[in-house]
Amino acid sequence: MTDSSSDSTDQTSIEDQLILDALGLLDDDESLTLQRALKALPKSELDSALNLQADWAANAPLPLVSPPPHLRSACIAAAARAAEQSPEQHLKLMLSRQSKSQRRAARSNLIWRAAALAMFGGLLATVMLNNQSLTWQNQQARLETNQNILDGLGISPKINGLLANRANDVLTFGQSGGGSGQLIWNDQTGDLVFTTRGLPKNVASVQITVNGRVAHQRTFTANNGQFQVNAVENTTLRNTSGQTVTISFLDQDEKILLTKSIVAV
Amino acid sequence: MPWNDKDLMQEVASGNEAAFGELYDRFGKLVFRVAWQFFPNRSESEDAVQEVFIRLWRTADRFDVERAKLVTWVMLIARRHMIDRLRRKQTRPTTQDYVSDPAGGGSGPSEDRSEIRAELKVRLERLSDMQREVVTRTYFQGFTLKETAEQLGTPLGTVKSALSRALTAMREGPEPENWSS
């Protein structure tokens, strides 16, 4: 084999590497090495490199074929089925990554999330066992039924999402003999989840404030001290960075039974 | 309103089905074409595409907009998945499979595709022997760069340079508009 072109050199330029990486042609370790090299670039050069890669990826020489129309719904169904088959593994995976990125969070965060995860997974497993014999044609109806059951129990994809999103804020509360739990909220949407366990029976309401201003308040019945999950959408608990967020559980006379505050980061 | 790359992947990670649908709408065709390059038959390509989208969903929260554009990330995941799948299967596609169509669903009539196939052949023939061999083995047949370097008894850096420059030469040739859309 002969090669008279200039490619006989062993010198590989960063542009060569960028193109090969964009097309998935580099090995993992080579790709990582390139990523590290890119990190050292000034912002403008980094942007330019990322744009070059995106251009190559988007315009890669590929066969002229189009996917069949049914493939979209098949992909969505496959993902839904994968989530259904392994909700625990999926959530564990995300929570594990979350714990790495939020080293400031207390260990109890994970314990509480694991409790939520176990509850969520258990419910799904029950639903799945009751439906294993159904066919693919019935899958959509089955998913809707499952969703209705989960919705009825207050375990929704919204809760799943809030628990799993590592960007969300977390407030962990508790006192010996007085119950404990965790408040997790999306600081942009105001969606929140709070989990509780061991609360006294005379808890009548839950109140969440930001710098003393009520962002959310509702009646609350402690379920014999059992683990509970509640989700609320679109509250005013948002843009809390640098503000004091407080969750309080009150009795009928609005006397505070349990409270905890943090300054959101 | 469509999500930006970062928000889209966060929504996908949290299980938002609408976001997952948008991810497919943006990249379904690209992933299918990558799949077809490796597995030029309809059922296997469709299976591979579904696996890639599950993989994208499972890894969505790792996507970092500071490190790559979303299209690059999707291409990387897709191609690596195909290579893994190809290794399990232990057969290799050929360049003859390159522009065949699963069920007449391609981008144009068959005579257009024949022209493109001919154009591809011309462009491959324009490359040096080394470049053509490297492109065929790595890009079309899914061998790694290291495997190709060993097969050809050539330094890895030479293989990388040859491949990058060959792909650039092929892309910059005349009438490339139908290579992707």
XYZ file of C-alpha atoms in Angstrom:
446
model
C 0.000 0.000 0.000
C 1.328 3.416 -0.881
C 0.457 6.779 0.431
C 1.749 9.875 -1.249
C -0.438 12.374 0.592
C 0.441 14.484 3.582
C -1.325 12.112 5.947
C 1.768 10.018 6.460
C 2.769 12.169 9.391
C 2.287 10.976 12.947
C 1.315 14.463 14.006
C -2.395 14.668 14.667
C -3.788 18.162 14.960
C -6.411 19.121 17.502
C -8.797 19.701 14.609
C -8.257 16.113 13.449
C -9.012 14.928 16.961
C -12.119 17.124 17.199
C -13.518 15.713 13.963
C -12.829 12.121 14.946
C -14.324 12.665 18.386
C -17.452 14.281 16.924
C -17.996 11.202 14.793
C -17.463 8.864 17.739
C -14.236 7.492 16.289
C -11.949 8.092 19.246
C -11.587 5.573 22.057
C -12.931 6.558 25.470
C -9.510 7.397 26.871
C -8.562 9.451 23.811
C -11.852 11.277 24.013
C -11.223 12.047 27.686
C -7.745 13.319 26.931
C -9.215 15.600 24.305
C -11.858 16.845 26.737
C -9.132 17.769 29.204
C -7.222 19.604 26.503
C -10.364 21.507 25.534
C -10.914 22.610 29.118
C -7.646 24.490 28.981
C -8.728 26.518 25.956
C -9.937 30.122 26.237
C -13.733 30.446 26.042
C -13.799 31.690 22.450
C -11.589 28.854 21.220
C -13.630 26.333 23.183
C -16.861 27.626 21.602
C -15.306 27.405 18.198
C -14.145 23.828 18.848
C -17.590 22.764 20.087
C -19.233 24.357 17.053
C -16.843 22.540 14.727
C -17.730 19.246 16.377
C -21.456 19.943 16.218
C -21.168 20.759 12.528
C -19.399 17.470 11.844
C -21.858 15.467 13.905
C -24.883 17.102 12.276
C -23.481 16.724 8.773
C -21.803 13.361 9.063
C -21.692 11.350 5.855
C -24.391 8.786 6.524
C -26.699 6.545 4.500
C -29.685 8.212 2.864
C -32.428 6.528 4.782
C -35.357 7.808 6.777
C -36.774 6.164 9.868
C -40.229 4.620 9.542
C -42.976 6.721 11.164
C -43.812 4.134 13.819
C -40.274 4.225 15.233
C -40.977 7.357 17.280
C -43.745 5.757 19.322
C -41.718 2.552 19.555
C -38.810 4.471 21.091
C -41.077 6.204 23.596
C -42.721 2.900 24.517
C -39.309 1.236 24.865
C -38.115 3.960 27.227
C -41.335 3.745 29.215
C -40.955 -0.016 29.425
C -37.334 0.325 30.544
C -38.403 2.791 33.229
C -41.154 0.448 34.304
C -38.861 -2.535 34.477
C -36.152 -0.838 36.456
C -37.448 2.279 38.207
C -35.354 1.535 41.253
C -32.118 1.122 39.335
C -32.818 4.257 37.369
C -33.575 6.344 40.418
C -30.648 4.887 42.340
C -28.401 5.779 39.448
C -29.600 9.348 39.418
C -29.507 9.681 43.187
C -25.993 8.324 43.256
C -24.884 10.941 40.784
C -26.774 13.548 42.727
C -24.955 12.666 45.914
C -21.641 13.171 44.179
C -22.604 16.587 42.915
C -24.136 17.717 46.178
C -21.501 16.826 48.726
C -22.914 19.419 51.036
C -26.136 17.438 51.374
C -26.459 15.394 54.520
C -26.381 11.616 54.448
C -29.978 11.640 55.620
C -30.946 13.147 52.255
C -30.102 9.902 50.559
C -31.787 7.825 53.217
C -34.965 9.781 52.747
C -34.761 9.582 49.005
C -34.079 5.882 49.220
C -37.232 5.559 51.298
C -39.164 7.436 48.640
C -37.505 5.296 46.015
C -38.419 2.069 47.802
C -42.014 3.183 48.088
C -42.130 4.237 44.460
C -40.475 1.041 43.263
C -42.715 -1.131 45.430
C -45.830 0.452 44.048
C -44.637 0.044 40.503
C -43.656 -3.565 41.130
C -47.141 -4.284 42.445
C -48.692 -2.704 39.406
C -46.340 -4.610 37.095
C -47.060 -7.978 38.713
C -50.737 -7.439 38.169
C -50.217 -6.719 34.505
C -47.472 -9.003 33.289
C -49.675 -11.003 30.969
C -50.858 -8.038 28.941
C -49.754 -7.621 25.348
C -47.895 -4.808 23.659
C -51.169 -3.608 22.187
C -52.471 -3.052 25.689
C -49.354 -1.307 26.873
C -50.639 2.198 26.445
C -53.821 1.422 28.357
C -51.771 -0.301 31.024
C -49.472 2.702 31.357
C -52.454 4.985 31.719
C -53.940 2.723 34.371
C -50.647 2.604 36.221
C -50.381 6.339 36.019
C -53.887 6.757 37.421
C -53.039 4.488 40.334
C -49.810 6.329 41.009
C -51.516 9.678 40.624
C -54.191 8.593 43.069
C -51.510 7.771 45.607
C -49.719 11.018 44.945
C -46.721 9.266 43.346
C -46.362 10.870 39.985
C -43.647 11.450 37.421
C -43.529 14.945 38.881
C -42.364 13.506 42.197
C -39.965 11.219 40.422
C -38.556 14.206 38.547
C -38.263 16.410 41.605
C -36.506 13.699 43.588
C -34.149 12.924 40.773
C -33.187 16.391 39.582
C -29.809 17.181 41.066
C -30.315 20.896 40.530
C -33.127 21.049 43.079
C -32.722 22.469 46.575
C -33.060 20.297 49.669
C -34.011 21.076 53.259
C -33.744 18.195 55.723
C -35.613 18.524 59.012
C -36.267 16.433 62.089
C -36.133 16.275 65.850
C -35.896 13.389 68.243
C -39.340 11.910 68.783
C -40.977 14.675 66.763
C -40.728 13.348 63.262
C -38.465 14.119 60.372
C -38.427 14.537 56.615
C -37.177 16.455 53.670
C -38.342 19.313 51.484
C -37.125 19.324 47.877
C -38.036 22.099 45.493
C -37.376 23.340 42.007
C -36.271 26.905 42.453
C -37.419 27.932 38.987
C -40.909 26.421 38.819
C -41.901 26.426 42.488
C -42.784 22.720 42.291
C -42.010 20.989 45.565
C -42.066 17.608 47.264
C -41.939 16.969 50.971
C -41.539 13.635 52.648
C -42.357 13.028 56.300
C -42.184 10.241 58.817
C -42.999 9.949 62.510
C -44.902 13.208 62.773
C -47.148 13.569 65.812
C -50.853 12.920 65.293
C -51.836 16.453 66.205
C -50.153 17.989 63.195
C -52.891 19.926 61.407
C -51.089 21.884 58.726
C -47.792 22.404 56.971
C -46.422 25.823 56.191
C -43.487 26.795 53.995
C -42.174 30.343 54.122
C -39.491 32.367 52.371
C -38.071 35.110 54.592
C -41.208 34.796 56.706
C -43.570 35.177 53.736
C -45.867 32.189 53.234
C -45.105 30.402 49.985
C -47.324 27.417 50.635
C -49.693 26.320 53.385
C -52.168 23.475 53.490
C -53.919 21.197 55.881
C -51.948 18.094 56.680
C -52.872 14.874 58.395
C -50.066 12.797 59.809
C -50.764 9.240 58.765
C -50.078 7.523 62.095
C -46.445 8.472 61.793
C -46.058 6.516 58.559
C -43.891 7.601 55.685
C -45.704 10.086 53.439
C -44.878 11.864 50.214
C -46.657 15.012 49.082
C -46.097 17.004 45.917
C -47.333 20.489 45.111
C -46.899 22.261 41.817
C -46.309 25.861 40.979
C -45.988 27.419 44.441
C -44.204 30.699 45.062
C -41.229 28.816 46.528
C -38.864 30.010 43.823
C -35.904 32.333 43.377
C -34.881 31.499 46.915
C -31.147 31.884 46.519
C -29.786 33.647 49.596
C -33.195 33.627 51.282
C -34.323 31.837 54.412
C -36.613 28.915 53.624
C -38.566 27.456 56.528
C -40.838 24.457 56.770
C -43.101 24.198 59.828
C -45.695 21.706 60.960
C -48.445 23.300 63.047
C -51.229 22.044 65.281
C -54.841 23.215 65.129
C -53.984 26.331 67.138
C -51.139 27.085 64.756
C -48.597 26.255 67.413
C -45.342 25.072 65.837
C -44.643 21.391 66.489
C -41.657 20.984 64.216
C -39.731 23.556 62.216
C -36.475 23.910 60.343
C -34.916 26.711 58.320
C -32.025 26.983 55.931
C -30.554 29.744 53.829
C -30.894 28.524 50.261
C -27.728 28.566 48.158
C -41.592 26.586 22.720
C -38.718 24.145 22.108
C -36.303 23.487 24.957
C -32.682 24.500 24.756
C -30.201 21.612 24.858
C -29.559 21.809 28.576
C -33.198 22.061 29.649
C -34.224 19.370 27.207
C -31.808 16.854 28.674
C -32.768 17.776 32.222
C -36.396 17.158 31.340
C -35.513 13.875 29.652
C -33.554 12.847 32.751
C -36.547 13.536 34.958
C -38.799 11.360 32.812
C -40.710 13.997 30.854
C -42.240 12.109 27.926
C -42.813 15.259 25.864
C -39.129 16.103 26.179
C -38.218 12.570 25.173
C -40.456 12.982 22.121
C -38.681 16.187 21.207
C -35.315 14.487 21.594
C -36.487 11.883 19.090
C -37.874 14.540 16.742
C -34.531 16.295 16.700
C -32.260 13.302 16.419
C -34.309 10.286 15.366
C -33.285 10.565 11.733
C -29.612 11.035 12.579
C -29.555 8.033 14.908
C -31.431 5.889 12.387
C -28.877 6.740 9.716
C -26.021 5.843 12.034
C -27.797 2.576 12.819
C -28.369 1.842 9.137
C -24.697 2.417 8.410
C -23.844 -0.413 10.806
C -26.886 -2.645 10.399
C -28.354 -2.214 6.947
C -31.613 -3.981 7.555
C -34.800 -2.555 8.857
C -35.552 -4.572 11.986
C -32.035 -4.497 13.339
C -31.696 -0.764 12.741
C -34.973 -0.095 14.496
C -33.912 -2.189 17.491
C -30.598 -0.365 17.633
C -32.294 3.041 17.491
C -34.560 2.109 20.384
C -31.556 0.979 22.404
C -29.746 4.240 21.689
C -32.688 6.324 22.856
C -32.953 4.296 26.054
C -29.248 4.882 26.547
C -29.723 8.611 25.933
C -32.503 8.678 28.503
C -30.416 6.798 31.064
C -27.424 9.086 30.605
C -29.289 12.352 30.055
C -28.258 13.824 33.378
C -24.599 13.439 32.433
C -24.937 15.744 29.467
C -22.862 18.875 30.022
C -23.500 21.734 27.654
C -20.073 23.154 28.506
C -18.370 20.076 27.068
C -20.315 19.353 23.897
C -23.275 20.413 21.809
C -26.202 18.054 22.082
C -25.881 16.794 18.508
C -22.268 15.813 19.216
C -23.294 14.018 22.390
C -26.042 12.122 20.571
C -23.702 11.140 17.749
C -21.102 9.940 20.248
C -23.575 7.814 22.186
C -25.138 6.460 18.996
C -21.938 5.484 17.285
C -20.405 3.925 20.381
C -23.542 1.930 20.926
C -23.451 0.668 17.356
C -19.824 -0.375 17.733
C -20.650 -2.269 20.937
C -23.569 -3.938 19.178
C -21.451 -4.742 16.149
C -18.836 -6.438 18.322
C -21.496 -8.638 19.846
C -22.726 -9.536 16.392
C -19.250 -10.031 14.907
C -20.157 -9.218 11.323
C -19.234 -6.095 9.433
C -21.230 -3.912 7.070
C -19.853 -3.060 3.657
C -19.832 0.144 1.681
C -22.317 -1.528 -0.688
C -24.908 -1.166 2.070
C -24.263 2.502 2.288
C -27.144 4.016 0.368
C -29.629 1.178 0.257
C -33.029 2.041 1.655
C -35.147 0.101 4.167
C -38.464 0.419 2.357
C -38.302 3.110 -0.221
C -38.357 5.707 2.529
C -35.169 7.481 1.514
C -34.670 11.080 0.660
C -35.264 10.777 -3.038
C -36.089 8.499 -5.928
C -33.904 5.481 -6.556
C -32.119 7.072 -9.523
C -31.011 9.907 -7.228
C -29.668 7.402 -4.760
C -27.813 5.600 -7.505
C -26.178 8.884 -8.403
C -25.185 9.432 -4.815
C -23.800 5.921 -4.586
C -21.776 6.572 -7.715
C -20.606 9.890 -6.289
C -19.546 8.171 -3.090
C -17.565 5.652 -5.107
C -15.869 8.458 -7.017
C -14.983 10.260 -3.841
C -13.564 7.133 -2.259
C -11.494 6.481 -5.365
C -10.070 9.979 -5.215
C -8.539 9.249 -1.821
C -5.055 7.875 -1.388
C -4.801 4.132 -0.752
C -4.111 4.701 2.902
C -6.984 7.128 3.336
C -9.465 4.879 1.526
C -8.430 1.859 3.569
C -8.685 3.749 6.839
C -12.075 5.259 5.981
C -13.461 1.893 4.947
C -12.278 0.071 8.036
C -13.016 2.657 10.698
C -15.903 4.701 9.399
C -17.835 2.158 7.392
C -16.933 -1.108 9.110
C -16.718 0.030 12.724
C -13.170 -1.054 13.531
C -11.486 1.095 16.152
C -8.578 3.304 15.233
C -6.226 1.098 17.220
C -7.487 -2.043 15.505
C -7.064 -0.386 12.130
C -3.545 0.777 12.998
C -2.624 -2.771 13.992
C -4.232 -4.272 10.880
C -2.340 -1.886 8.620
C 0.875 -1.912 10.625
C 0.725 1.861 10.772
C 1.241 4.280 13.684
C -1.996 5.334 15.354
C -1.333 9.011 14.707
C -1.009 8.338 11.010
C -4.335 6.531 10.976
C -6.005 9.410 12.787
C -4.614 12.017 10.441
C -5.473 9.958 7.377
C -9.029 9.423 8.535
C -9.705 13.025 9.472
C -8.294 14.354 6.228
C -10.074 11.742 4.161
C -13.418 12.571 5.732
C -12.765 16.257 5.189
C -11.849 15.633 1.550
C -14.976 13.540 1.022
C -17.210 16.099 2.683
C -15.754 19.010 0.793
C -16.142 17.376 -2.602
C -18.813 18.514 -5.090
C -22.538 17.927 -4.554
C -22.509 16.705 -1.019
C -25.980 18.009 -0.208
C -27.680 14.649 0.044
C -25.290 13.093 2.501
C -27.442 14.256 5.311
C -30.384 16.485 5.841
